[in-house]
PDB file of C-alpha atoms in Angstrom:
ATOM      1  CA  UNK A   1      99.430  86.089  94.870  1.00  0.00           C
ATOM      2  CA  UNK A   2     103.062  85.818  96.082  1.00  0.00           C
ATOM      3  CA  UNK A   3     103.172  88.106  99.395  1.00  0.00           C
ATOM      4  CA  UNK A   4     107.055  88.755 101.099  1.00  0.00           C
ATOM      5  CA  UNK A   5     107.715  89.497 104.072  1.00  0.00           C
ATOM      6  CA  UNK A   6     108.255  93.158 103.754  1.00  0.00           C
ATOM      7  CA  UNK A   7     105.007  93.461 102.088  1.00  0.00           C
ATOM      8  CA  UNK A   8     103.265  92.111 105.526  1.00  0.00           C
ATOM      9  CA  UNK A   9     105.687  94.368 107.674  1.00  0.00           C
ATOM     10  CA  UNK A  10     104.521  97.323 105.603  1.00  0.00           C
ATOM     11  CA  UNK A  11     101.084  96.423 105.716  1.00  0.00           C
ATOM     12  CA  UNK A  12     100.962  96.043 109.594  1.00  0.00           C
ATOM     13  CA  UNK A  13     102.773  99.089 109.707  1.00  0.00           C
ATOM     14  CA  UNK A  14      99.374 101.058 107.966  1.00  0.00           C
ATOM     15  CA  UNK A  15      97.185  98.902 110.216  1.00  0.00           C
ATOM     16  CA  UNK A  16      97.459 101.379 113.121  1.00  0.00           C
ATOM     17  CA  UNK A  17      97.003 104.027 110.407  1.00  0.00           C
ATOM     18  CA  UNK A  18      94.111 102.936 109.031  1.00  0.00           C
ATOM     19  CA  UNK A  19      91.556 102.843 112.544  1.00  0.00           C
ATOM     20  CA  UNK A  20      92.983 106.808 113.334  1.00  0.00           C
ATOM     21  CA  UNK A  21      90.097 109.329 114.500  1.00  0.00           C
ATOM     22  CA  UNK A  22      90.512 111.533 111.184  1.00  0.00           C
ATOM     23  CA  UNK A  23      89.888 115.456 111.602  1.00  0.00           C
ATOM     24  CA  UNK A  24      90.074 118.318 108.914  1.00  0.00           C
ATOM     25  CA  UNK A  25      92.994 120.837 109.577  1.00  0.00           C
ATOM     26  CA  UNK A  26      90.938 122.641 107.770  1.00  0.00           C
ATOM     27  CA  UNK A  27      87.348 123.267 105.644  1.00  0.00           C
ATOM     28  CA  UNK A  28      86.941 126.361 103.469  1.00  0.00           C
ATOM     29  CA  UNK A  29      83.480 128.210 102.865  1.00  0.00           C
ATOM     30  CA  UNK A  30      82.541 125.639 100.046  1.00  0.00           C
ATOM     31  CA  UNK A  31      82.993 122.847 102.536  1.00  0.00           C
ATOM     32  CA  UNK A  32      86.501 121.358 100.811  1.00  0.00           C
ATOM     33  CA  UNK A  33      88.235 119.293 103.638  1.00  0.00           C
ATOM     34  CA  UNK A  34      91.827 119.558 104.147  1.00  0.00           C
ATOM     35  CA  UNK A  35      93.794 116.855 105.780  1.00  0.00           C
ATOM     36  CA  UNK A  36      97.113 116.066 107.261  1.00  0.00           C
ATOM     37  CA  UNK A  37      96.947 113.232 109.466  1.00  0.00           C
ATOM     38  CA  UNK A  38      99.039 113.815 112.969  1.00  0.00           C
ATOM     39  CA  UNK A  39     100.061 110.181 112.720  1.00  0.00           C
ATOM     40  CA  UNK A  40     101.324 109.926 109.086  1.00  0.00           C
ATOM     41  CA  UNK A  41     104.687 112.042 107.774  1.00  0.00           C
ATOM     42  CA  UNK A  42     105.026 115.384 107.829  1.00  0.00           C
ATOM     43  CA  UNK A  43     104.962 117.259 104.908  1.00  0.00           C
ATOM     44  CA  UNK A  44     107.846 118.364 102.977  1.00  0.00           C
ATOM     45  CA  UNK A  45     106.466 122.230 101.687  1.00  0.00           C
ATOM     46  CA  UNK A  46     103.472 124.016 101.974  1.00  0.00           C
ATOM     47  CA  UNK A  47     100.763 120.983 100.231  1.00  0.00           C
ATOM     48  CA  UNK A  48      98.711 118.789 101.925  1.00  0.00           C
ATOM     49  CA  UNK A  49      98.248 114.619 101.829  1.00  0.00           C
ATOM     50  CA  UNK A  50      94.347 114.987 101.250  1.00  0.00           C
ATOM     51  CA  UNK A  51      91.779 116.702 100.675  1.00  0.00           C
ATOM     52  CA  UNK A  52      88.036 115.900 100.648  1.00  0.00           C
ATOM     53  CA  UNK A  53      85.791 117.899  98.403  1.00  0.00           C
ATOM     54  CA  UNK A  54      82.018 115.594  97.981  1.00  0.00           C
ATOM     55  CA  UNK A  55      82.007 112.409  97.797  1.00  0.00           C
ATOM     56  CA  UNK A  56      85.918 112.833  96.265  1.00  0.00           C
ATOM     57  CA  UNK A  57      89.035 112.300  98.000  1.00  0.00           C
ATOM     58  CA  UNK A  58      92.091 113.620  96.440  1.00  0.00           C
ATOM     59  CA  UNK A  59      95.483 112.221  97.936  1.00  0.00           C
ATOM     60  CA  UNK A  60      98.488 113.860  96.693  1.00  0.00           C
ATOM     61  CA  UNK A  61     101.723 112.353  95.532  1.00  0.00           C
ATOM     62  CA  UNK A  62     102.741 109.514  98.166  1.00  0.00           C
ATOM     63  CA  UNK A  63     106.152 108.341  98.209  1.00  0.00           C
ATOM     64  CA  UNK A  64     107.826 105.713 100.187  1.00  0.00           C
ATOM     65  CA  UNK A  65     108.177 107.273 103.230  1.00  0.00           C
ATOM     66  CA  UNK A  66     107.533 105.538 106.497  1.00  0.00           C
ATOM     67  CA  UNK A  67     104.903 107.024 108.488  1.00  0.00           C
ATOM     68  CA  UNK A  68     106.623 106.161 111.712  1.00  0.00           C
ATOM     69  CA  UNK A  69     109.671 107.789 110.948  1.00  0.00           C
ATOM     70  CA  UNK A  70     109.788 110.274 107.937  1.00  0.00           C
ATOM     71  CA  UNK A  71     112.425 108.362 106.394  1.00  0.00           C
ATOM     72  CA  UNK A  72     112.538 106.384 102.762  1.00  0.00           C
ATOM     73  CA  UNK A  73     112.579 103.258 101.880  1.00  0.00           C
ATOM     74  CA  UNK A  74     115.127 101.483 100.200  1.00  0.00           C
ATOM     75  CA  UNK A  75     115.216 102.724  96.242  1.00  0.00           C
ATOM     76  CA  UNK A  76     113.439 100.207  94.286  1.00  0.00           C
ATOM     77  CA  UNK A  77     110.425  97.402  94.899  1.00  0.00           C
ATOM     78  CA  UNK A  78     110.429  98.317  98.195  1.00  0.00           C
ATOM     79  CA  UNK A  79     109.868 102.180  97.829  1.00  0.00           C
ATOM     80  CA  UNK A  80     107.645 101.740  94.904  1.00  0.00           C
ATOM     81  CA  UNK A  81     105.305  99.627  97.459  1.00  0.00           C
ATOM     82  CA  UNK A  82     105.510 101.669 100.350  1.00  0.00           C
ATOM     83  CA  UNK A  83     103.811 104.548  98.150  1.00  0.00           C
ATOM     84  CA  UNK A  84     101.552 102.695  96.824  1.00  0.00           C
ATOM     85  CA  UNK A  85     100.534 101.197 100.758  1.00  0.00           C
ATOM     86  CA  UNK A  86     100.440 105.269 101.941  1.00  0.00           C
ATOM     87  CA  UNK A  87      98.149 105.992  99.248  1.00  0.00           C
ATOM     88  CA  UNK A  88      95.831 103.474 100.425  1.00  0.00           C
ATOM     89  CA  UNK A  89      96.303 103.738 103.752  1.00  0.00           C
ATOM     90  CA  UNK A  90      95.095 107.709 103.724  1.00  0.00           C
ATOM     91  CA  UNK A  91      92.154 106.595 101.485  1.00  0.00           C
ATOM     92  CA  UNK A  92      91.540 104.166 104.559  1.00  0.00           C
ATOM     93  CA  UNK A  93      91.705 106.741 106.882  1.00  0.00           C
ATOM     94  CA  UNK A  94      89.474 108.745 104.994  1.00  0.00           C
ATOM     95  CA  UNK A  95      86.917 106.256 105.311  1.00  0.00           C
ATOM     96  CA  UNK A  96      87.336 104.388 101.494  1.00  0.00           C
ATOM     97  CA  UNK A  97      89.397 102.144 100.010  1.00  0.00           C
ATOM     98  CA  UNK A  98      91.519 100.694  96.989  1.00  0.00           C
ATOM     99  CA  UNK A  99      88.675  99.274  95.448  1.00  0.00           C
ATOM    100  CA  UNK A 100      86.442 102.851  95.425  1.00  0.00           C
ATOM    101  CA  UNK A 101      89.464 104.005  93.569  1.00  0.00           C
ATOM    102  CA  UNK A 102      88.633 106.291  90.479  1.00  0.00           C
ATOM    103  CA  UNK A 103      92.252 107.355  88.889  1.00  0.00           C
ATOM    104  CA  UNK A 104      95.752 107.397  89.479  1.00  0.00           C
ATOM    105  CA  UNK A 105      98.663 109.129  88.646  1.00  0.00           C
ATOM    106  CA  UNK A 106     102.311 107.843  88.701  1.00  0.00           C
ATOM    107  CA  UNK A 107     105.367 109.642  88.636  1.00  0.00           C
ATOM    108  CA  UNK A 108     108.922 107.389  88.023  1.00  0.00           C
ATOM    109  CA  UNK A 109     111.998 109.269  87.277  1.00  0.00           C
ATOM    110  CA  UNK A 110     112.914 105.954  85.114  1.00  0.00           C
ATOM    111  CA  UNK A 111     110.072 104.337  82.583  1.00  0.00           C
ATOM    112  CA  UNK A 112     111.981 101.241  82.038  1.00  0.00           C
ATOM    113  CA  UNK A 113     113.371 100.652  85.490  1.00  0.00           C
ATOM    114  CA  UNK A 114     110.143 101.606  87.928  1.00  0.00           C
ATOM    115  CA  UNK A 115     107.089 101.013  85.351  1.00  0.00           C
ATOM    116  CA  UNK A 116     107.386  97.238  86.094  1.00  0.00           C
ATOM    117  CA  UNK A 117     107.781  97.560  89.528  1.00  0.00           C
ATOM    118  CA  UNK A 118     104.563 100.223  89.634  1.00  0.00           C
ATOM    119  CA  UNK A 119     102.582  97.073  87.563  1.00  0.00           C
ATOM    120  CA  UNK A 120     103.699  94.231  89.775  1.00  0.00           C
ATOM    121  CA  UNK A 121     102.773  96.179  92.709  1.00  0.00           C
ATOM    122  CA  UNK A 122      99.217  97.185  91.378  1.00  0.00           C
ATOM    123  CA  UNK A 123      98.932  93.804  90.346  1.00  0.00           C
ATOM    124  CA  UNK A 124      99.740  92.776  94.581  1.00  0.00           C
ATOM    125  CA  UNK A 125      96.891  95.239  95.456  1.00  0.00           C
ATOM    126  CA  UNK A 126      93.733  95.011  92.834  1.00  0.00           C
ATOM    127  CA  UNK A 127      94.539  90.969  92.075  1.00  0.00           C
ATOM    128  CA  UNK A 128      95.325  89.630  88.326  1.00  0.00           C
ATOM    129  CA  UNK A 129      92.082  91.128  86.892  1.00  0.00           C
ATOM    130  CA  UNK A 130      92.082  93.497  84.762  1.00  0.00           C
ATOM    131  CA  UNK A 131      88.971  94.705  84.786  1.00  0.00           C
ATOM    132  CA  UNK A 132      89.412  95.892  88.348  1.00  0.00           C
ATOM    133  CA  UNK A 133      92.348  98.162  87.520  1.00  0.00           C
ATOM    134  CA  UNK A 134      91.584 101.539  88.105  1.00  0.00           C
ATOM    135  CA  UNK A 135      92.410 104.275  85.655  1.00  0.00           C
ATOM    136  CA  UNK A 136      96.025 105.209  85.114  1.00  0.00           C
ATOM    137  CA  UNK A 137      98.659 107.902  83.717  1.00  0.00           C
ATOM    138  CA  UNK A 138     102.130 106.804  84.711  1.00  0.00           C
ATOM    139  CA  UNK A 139     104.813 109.724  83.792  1.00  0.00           C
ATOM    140  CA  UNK A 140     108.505 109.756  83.667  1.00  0.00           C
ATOM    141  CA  UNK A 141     109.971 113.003  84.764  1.00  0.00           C
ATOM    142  CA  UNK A 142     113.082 114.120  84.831  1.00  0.00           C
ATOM    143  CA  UNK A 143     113.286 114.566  88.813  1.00  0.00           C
ATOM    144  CA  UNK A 144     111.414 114.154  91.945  1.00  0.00           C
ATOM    145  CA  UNK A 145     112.026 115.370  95.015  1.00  0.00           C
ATOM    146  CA  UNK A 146     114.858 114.392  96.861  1.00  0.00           C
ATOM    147  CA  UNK A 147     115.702 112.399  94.048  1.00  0.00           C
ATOM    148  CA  UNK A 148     113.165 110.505  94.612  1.00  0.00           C
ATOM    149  CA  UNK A 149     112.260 107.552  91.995  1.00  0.00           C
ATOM    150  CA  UNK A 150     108.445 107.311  92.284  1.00  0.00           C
ATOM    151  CA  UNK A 151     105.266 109.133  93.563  1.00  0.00           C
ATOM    152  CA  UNK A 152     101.552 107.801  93.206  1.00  0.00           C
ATOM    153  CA  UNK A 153      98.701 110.117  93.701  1.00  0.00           C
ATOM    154  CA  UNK A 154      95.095 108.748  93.906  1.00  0.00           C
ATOM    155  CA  UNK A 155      91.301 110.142  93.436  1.00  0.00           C
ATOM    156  CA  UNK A 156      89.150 107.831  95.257  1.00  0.00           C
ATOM    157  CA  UNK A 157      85.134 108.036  95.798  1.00  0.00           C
ATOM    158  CA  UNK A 158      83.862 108.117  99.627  1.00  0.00           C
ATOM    159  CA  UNK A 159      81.562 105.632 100.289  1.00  0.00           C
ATOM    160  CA  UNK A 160      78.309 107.327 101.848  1.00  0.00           C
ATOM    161  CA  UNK A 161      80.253 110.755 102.175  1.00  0.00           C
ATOM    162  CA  UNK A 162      78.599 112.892 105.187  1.00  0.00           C
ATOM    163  CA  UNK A 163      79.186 116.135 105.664  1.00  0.00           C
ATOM    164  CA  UNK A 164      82.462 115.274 107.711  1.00  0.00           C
ATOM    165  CA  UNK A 165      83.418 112.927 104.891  1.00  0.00           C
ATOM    166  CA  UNK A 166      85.614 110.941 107.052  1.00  0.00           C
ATOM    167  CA  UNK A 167      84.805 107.676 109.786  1.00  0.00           C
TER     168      UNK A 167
END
């Protein structure tokens, strides 16, 4: 596996992500946790980065934002990883990870342009085989938000899921 430097700089940003105290904002009557970590972005509307229901963690659309900052990457490879490396790094959080992942979703505003770059950068995370791939839709659509060029939502199982779901 060829690994850049921005892909270690991104992953060492997550790091101090990944070993946060994790709290619901909020649990309904059914016992559904609702999550928005104080130490990743803020939100953009009224949705939420996760949400717990079982022994199933459901993380919403990530983009390239930087946690630290709110702020996007650069438009291509670059973006396309850093949403990929949020999406992990709230399943982390959460108490799973990339391997207890179930099904993903991708959004690219461009098939031909970003569909590569989505493969090369699952490739980077789940290795060259194939038969560790989790599931996957990728969609183009005509428009993200603030014209944004890719967004990667992720089911994952929880790994001995408690009633507080999270470590």
């Amino acid at each position: 596996m060829h690994i850049t430097f921005s892909w270690v700089i991104g992953l060492l940003a997550q790091l101090s992500l990944i070993y946060a105290k994790l709290e619901p904002n909020y649990t309904s009557s059914s016992g559904i946790q609702i999550f928005n970590p104080s130490n990743f972005f803020n939100t953009t509307g009224p949705w939420s980065l996760m949400a717990a229901a079982g022994d199933t963690l459901y993380i919403s659309g990530m983009r390239g934002i930087y946690p630290s900052n709110s702020t996007l990457a650069p438009v291509g490879l670059a973006r396309v990883r850093l949403a990929y490396q949020n999406m992990v790094a709230l399943a982390e959080i959460a108490g799973s990870d990339m391997n207890s992942c179930v099904r993903l979703v991708v959004y690219v505003t461009d098939m031909f342009r970003y569909r590569p770059m989505c493969n090369q950068v699952q490739v980077e995370l789940w290795g060259d085989d194939p038969s560790k791939y989790p599931p996957r839709t990728i969609i183009e659509v005509g428009r993200l938000n603030d014209d944004d060029i890719v967004e990667v939502e992720g089911t994952f199982h929880i790994k001995g899921a408690k009633k507080t779901h999270c470590k």
